[in-house]
mmCIF file with all atom_site columns, C-alpha atoms in Angstrom:
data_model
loop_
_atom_site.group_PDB
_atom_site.id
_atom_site.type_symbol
_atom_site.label_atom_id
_atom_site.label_alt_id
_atom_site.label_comp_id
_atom_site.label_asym_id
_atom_site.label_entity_id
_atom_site.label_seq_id
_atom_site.pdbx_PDB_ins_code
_atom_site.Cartn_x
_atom_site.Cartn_y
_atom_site.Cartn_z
_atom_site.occupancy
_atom_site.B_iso_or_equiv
_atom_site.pdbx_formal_charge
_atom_site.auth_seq_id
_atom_site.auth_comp_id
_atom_site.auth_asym_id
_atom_site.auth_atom_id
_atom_site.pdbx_PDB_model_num
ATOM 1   C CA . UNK O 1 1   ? 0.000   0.000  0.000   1.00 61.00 ? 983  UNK O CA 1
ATOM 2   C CA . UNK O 1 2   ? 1.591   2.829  -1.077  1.00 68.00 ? 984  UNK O CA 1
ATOM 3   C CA . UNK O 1 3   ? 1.447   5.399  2.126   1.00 73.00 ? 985  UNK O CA 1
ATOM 4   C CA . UNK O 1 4   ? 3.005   8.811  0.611   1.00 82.00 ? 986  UNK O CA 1
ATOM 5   C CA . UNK O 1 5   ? 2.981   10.407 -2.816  1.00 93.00 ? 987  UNK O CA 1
ATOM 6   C CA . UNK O 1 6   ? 5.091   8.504  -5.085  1.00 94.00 ? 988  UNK O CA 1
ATOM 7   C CA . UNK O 1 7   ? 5.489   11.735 -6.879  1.00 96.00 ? 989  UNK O CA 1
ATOM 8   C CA . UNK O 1 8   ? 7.086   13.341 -3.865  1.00 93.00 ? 990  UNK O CA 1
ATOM 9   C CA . UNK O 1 9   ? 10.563  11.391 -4.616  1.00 92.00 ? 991  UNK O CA 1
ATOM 10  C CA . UNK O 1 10  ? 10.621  12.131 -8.523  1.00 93.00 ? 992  UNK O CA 1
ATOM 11  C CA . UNK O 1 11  ? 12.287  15.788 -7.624  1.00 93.00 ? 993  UNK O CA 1
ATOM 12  C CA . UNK O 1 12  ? 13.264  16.424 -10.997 1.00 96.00 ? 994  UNK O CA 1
ATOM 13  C CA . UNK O 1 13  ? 9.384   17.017 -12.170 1.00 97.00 ? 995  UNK O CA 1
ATOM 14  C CA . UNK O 1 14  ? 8.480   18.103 -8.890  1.00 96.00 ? 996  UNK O CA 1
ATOM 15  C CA . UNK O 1 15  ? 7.399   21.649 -10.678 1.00 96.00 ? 997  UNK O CA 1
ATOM 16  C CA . UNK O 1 16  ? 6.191   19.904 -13.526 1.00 98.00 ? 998  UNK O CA 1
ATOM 17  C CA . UNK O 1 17  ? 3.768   17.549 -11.194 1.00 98.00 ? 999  UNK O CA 1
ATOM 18  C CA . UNK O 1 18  ? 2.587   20.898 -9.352  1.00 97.00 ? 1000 UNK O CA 1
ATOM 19  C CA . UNK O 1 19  ? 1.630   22.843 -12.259 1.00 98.00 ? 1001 UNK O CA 1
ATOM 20  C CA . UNK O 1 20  ? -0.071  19.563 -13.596 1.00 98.00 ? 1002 UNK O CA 1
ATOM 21  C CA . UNK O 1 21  ? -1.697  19.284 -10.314 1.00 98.00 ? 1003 UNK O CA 1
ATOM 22  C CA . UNK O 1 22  ? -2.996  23.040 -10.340 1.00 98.00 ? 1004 UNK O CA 1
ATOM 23  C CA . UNK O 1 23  ? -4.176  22.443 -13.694 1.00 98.00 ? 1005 UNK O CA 1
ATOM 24  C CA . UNK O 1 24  ? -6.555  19.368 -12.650 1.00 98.00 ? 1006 UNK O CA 1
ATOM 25  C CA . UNK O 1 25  ? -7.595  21.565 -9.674  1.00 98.00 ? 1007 UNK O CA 1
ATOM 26  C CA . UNK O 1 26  ? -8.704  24.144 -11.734 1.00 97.00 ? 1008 UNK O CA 1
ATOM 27  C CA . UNK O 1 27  ? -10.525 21.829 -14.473 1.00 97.00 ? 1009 UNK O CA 1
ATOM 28  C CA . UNK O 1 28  ? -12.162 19.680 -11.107 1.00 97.00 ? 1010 UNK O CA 1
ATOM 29  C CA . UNK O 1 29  ? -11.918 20.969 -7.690  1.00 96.00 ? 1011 UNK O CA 1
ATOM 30  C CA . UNK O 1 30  ? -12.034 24.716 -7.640  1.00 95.00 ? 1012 UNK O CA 1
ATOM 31  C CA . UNK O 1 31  ? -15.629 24.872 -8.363  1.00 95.00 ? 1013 UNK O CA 1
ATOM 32  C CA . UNK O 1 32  ? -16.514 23.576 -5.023  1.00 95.00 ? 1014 UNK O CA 1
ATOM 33  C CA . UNK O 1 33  ? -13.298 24.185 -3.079  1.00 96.00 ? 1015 UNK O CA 1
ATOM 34  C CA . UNK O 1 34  ? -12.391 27.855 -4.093  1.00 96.00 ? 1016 UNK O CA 1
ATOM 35  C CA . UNK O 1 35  ? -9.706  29.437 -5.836  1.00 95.00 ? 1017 UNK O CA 1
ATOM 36  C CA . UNK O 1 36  ? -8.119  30.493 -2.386  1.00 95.00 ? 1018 UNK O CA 1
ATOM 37  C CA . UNK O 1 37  ? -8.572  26.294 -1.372  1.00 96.00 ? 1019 UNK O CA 1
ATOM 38  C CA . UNK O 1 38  ? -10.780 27.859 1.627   1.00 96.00 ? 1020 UNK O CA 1
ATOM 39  C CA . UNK O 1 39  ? -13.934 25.560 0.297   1.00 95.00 ? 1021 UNK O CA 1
ATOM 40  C CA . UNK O 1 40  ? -15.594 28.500 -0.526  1.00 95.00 ? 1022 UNK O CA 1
ATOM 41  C CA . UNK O 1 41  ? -15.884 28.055 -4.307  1.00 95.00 ? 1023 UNK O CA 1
ATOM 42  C CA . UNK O 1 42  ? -18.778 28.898 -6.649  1.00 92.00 ? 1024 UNK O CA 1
ATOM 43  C CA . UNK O 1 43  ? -21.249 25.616 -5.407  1.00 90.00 ? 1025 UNK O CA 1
ATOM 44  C CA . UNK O 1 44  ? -19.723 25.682 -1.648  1.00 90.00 ? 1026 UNK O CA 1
ATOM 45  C CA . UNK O 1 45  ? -23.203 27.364 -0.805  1.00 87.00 ? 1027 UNK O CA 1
ATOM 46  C CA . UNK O 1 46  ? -25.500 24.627 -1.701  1.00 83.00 ? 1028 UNK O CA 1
ATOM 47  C CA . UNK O 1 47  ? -23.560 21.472 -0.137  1.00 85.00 ? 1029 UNK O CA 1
ATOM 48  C CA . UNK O 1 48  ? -23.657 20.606 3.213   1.00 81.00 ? 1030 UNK O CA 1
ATOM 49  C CA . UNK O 1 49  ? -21.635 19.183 5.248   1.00 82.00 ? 1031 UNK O CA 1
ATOM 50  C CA . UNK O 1 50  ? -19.644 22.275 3.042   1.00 87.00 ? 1032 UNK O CA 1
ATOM 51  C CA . UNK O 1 51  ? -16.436 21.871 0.865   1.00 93.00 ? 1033 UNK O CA 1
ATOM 52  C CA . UNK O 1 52  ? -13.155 20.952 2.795   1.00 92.00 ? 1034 UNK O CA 1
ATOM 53  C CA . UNK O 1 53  ? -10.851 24.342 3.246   1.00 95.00 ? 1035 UNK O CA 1
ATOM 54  C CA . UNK O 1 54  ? -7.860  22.995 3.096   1.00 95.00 ? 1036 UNK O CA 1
ATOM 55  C CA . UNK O 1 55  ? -5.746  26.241 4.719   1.00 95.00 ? 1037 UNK O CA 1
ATOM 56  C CA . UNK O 1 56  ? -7.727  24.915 7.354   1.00 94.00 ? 1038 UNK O CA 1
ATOM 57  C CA . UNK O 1 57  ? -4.857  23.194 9.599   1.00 91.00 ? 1039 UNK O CA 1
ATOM 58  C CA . UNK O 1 58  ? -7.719  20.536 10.875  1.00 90.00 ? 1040 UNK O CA 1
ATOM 59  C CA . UNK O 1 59  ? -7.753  19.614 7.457   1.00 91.00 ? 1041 UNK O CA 1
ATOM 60  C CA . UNK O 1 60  ? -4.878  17.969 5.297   1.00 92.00 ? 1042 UNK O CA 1
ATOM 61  C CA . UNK O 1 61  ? -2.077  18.650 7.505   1.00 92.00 ? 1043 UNK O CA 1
ATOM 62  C CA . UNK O 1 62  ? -4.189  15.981 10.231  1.00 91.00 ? 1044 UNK O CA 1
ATOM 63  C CA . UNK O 1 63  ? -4.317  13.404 7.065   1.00 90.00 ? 1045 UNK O CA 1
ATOM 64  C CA . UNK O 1 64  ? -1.681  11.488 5.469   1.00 90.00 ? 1046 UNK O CA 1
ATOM 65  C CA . UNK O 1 65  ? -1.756  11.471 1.520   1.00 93.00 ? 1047 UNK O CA 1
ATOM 66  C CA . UNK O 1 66  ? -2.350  8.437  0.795   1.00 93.00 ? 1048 UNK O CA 1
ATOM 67  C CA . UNK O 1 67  ? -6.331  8.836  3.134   1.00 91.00 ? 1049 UNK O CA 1
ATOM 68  C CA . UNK O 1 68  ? -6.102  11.909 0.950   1.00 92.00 ? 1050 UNK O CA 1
ATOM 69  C CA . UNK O 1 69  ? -5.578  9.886  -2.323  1.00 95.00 ? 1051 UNK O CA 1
ATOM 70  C CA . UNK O 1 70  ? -8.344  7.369  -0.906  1.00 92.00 ? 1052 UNK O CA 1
ATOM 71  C CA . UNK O 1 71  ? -10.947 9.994  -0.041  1.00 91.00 ? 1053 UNK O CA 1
ATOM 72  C CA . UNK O 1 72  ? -10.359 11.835 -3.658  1.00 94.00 ? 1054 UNK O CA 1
ATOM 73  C CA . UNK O 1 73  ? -10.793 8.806  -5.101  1.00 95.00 ? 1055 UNK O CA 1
ATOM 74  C CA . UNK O 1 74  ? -13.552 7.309  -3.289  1.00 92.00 ? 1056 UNK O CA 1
ATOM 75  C CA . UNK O 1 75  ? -15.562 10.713 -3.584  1.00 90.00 ? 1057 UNK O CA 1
ATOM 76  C CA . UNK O 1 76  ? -18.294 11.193 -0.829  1.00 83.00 ? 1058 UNK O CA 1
ATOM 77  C CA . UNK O 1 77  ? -20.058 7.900  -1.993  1.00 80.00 ? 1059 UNK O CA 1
ATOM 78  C CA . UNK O 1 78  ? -17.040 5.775  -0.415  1.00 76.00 ? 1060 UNK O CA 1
ATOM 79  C CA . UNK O 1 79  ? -17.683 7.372  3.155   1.00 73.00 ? 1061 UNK O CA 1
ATOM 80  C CA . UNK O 1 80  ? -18.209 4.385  5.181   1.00 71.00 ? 1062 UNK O CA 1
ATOM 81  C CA . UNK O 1 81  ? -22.009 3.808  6.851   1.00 71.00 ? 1063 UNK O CA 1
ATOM 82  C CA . UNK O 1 82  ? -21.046 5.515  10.580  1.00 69.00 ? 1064 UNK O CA 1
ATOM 83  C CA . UNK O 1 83  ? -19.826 8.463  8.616   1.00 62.00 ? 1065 UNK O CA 1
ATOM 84  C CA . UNK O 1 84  ? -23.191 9.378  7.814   1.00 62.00 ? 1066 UNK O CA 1
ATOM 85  C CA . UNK O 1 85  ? -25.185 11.851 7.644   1.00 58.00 ? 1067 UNK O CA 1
ATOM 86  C CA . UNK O 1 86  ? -21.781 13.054 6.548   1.00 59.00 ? 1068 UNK O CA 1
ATOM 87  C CA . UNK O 1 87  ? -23.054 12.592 2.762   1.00 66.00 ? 1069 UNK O CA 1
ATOM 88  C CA . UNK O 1 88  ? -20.093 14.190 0.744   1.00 78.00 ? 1070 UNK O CA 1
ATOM 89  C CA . UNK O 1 89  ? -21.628 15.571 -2.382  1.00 84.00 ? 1071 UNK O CA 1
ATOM 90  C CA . UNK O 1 90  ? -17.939 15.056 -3.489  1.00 90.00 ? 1072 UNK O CA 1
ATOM 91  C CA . UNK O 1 91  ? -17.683 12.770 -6.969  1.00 92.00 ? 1073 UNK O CA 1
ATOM 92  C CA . UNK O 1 92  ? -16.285 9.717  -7.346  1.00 93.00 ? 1074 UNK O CA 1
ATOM 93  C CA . UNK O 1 93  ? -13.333 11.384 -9.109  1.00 96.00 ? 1075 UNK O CA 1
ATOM 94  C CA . UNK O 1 94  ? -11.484 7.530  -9.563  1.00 96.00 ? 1076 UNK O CA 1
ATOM 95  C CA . UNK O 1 95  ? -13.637 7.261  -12.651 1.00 95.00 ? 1077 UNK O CA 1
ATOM 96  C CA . UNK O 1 96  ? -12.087 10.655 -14.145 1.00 97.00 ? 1078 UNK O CA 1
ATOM 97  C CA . UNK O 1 97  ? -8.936  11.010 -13.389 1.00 98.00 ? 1079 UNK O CA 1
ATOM 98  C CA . UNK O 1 98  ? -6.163  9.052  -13.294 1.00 97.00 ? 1080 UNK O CA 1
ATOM 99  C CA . UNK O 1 99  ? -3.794  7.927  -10.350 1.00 96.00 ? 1081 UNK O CA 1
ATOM 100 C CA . UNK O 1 100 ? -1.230  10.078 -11.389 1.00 97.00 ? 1082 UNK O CA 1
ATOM 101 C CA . UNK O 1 101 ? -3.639  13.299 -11.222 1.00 98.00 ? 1083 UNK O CA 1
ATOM 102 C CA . UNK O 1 102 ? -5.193  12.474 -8.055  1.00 97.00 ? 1084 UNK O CA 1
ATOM 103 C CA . UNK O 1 103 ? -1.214  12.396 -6.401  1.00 97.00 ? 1085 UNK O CA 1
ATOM 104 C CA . UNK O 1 104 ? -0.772  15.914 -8.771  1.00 98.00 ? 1086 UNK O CA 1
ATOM 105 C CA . UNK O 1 105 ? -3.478  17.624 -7.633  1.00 98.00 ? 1087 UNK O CA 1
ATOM 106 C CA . UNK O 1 106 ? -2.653  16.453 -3.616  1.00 97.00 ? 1088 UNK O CA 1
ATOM 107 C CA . UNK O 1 107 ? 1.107   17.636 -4.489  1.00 96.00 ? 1089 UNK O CA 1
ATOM 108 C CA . UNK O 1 108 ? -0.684  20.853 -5.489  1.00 97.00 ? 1090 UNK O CA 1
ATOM 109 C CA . UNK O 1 109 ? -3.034  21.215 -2.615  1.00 96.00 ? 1091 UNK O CA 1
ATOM 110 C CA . UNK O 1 110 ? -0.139  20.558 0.240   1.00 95.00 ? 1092 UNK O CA 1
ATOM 111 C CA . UNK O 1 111 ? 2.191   22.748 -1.674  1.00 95.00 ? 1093 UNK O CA 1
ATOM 112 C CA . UNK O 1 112 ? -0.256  26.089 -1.906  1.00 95.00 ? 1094 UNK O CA 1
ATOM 113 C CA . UNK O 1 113 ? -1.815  25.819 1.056   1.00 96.00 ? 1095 UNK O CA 1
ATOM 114 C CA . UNK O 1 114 ? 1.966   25.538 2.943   1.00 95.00 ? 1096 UNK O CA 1
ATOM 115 C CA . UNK O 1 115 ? 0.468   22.610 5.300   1.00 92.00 ? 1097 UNK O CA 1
ATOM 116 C CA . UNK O 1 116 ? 2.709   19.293 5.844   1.00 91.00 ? 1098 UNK O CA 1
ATOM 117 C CA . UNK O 1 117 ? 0.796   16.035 5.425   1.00 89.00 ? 1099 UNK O CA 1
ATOM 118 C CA . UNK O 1 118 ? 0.632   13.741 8.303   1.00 87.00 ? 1100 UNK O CA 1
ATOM 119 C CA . UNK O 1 119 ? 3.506   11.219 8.202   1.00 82.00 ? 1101 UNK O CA 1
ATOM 120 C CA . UNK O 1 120 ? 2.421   8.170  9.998   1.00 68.00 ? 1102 UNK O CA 1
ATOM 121 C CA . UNK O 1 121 ? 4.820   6.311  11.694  1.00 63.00 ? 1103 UNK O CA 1
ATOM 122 C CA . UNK O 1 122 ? 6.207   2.692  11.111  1.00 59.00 ? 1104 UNK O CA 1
ATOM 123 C CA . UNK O 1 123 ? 5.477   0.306  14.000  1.00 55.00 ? 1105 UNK O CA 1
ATOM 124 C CA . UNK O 1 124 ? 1.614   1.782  14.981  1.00 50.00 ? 1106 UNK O CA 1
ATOM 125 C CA . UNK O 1 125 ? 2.625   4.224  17.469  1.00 49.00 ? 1107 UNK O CA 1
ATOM 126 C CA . UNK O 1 126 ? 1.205   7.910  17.787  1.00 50.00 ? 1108 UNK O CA 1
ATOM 127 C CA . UNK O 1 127 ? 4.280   9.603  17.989  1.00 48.00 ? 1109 UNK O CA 1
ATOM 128 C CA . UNK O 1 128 ? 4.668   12.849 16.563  1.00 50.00 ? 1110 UNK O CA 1
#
């Protein structure tokens, strides 16, 4: 199970991978989650529970990428029963983008808003 962005390591296109990744976020995300990643985009209004702001610090930086990459690609229809009535109007976005976009856009999202993903540590303990 791959645990942190395999695109992290491949520093060469690291700028290449962000400006990808800001690319699908514009095409995707931004609608709901704002152009300032604050969840306050054009639709925010009419969802609730509300778009994610991710310069939110109780957002990303509490997850590690690859729950990131899960719940991106899972959408709000892959929340598990005892999350409801969490319904996420979020799409299933697995069906329309690719692997490789879903770790752009989260290089994109980390990177912009300045917050650190989670790293969690080997052997179950919760260190930090």
């Amino acid at each position: 199970e791959v645990t942190v962005n395999p695109l992290r390591a491949d520093t060469a296109h690291l700028a290449e991978n962000m400006e990808q990744g800001r690319q699908v976020y514009y095409k995707n995300c931004f609608f709901c989650h704002g152009d300032a990643l604050n969840g306050n985009g054009h639709f925010a209004k009419g969802f609730n529970p509300p778009p994610a702001n991710f310069q939110d610090p109780g957002t990303i930086a509490q997850l590690s990428e690859s729950f990131l990459f899960w719940r991106i690609a899972k959408g709000g229809p892959g929340l598990p029963e005892a999350s409801t009535p969490w319904d996420s109007a979020m799409p299933v976005w697995e069906n329309m983008l690719t692997e490789n976009e879903i770790w752009q856009v989260i290089l994109y999202l980390y990177q912009t808003t300045g917050q650190k993903p989670r790293v969690m540590e080997e052997g179950g303990g919760s260190g930090h």
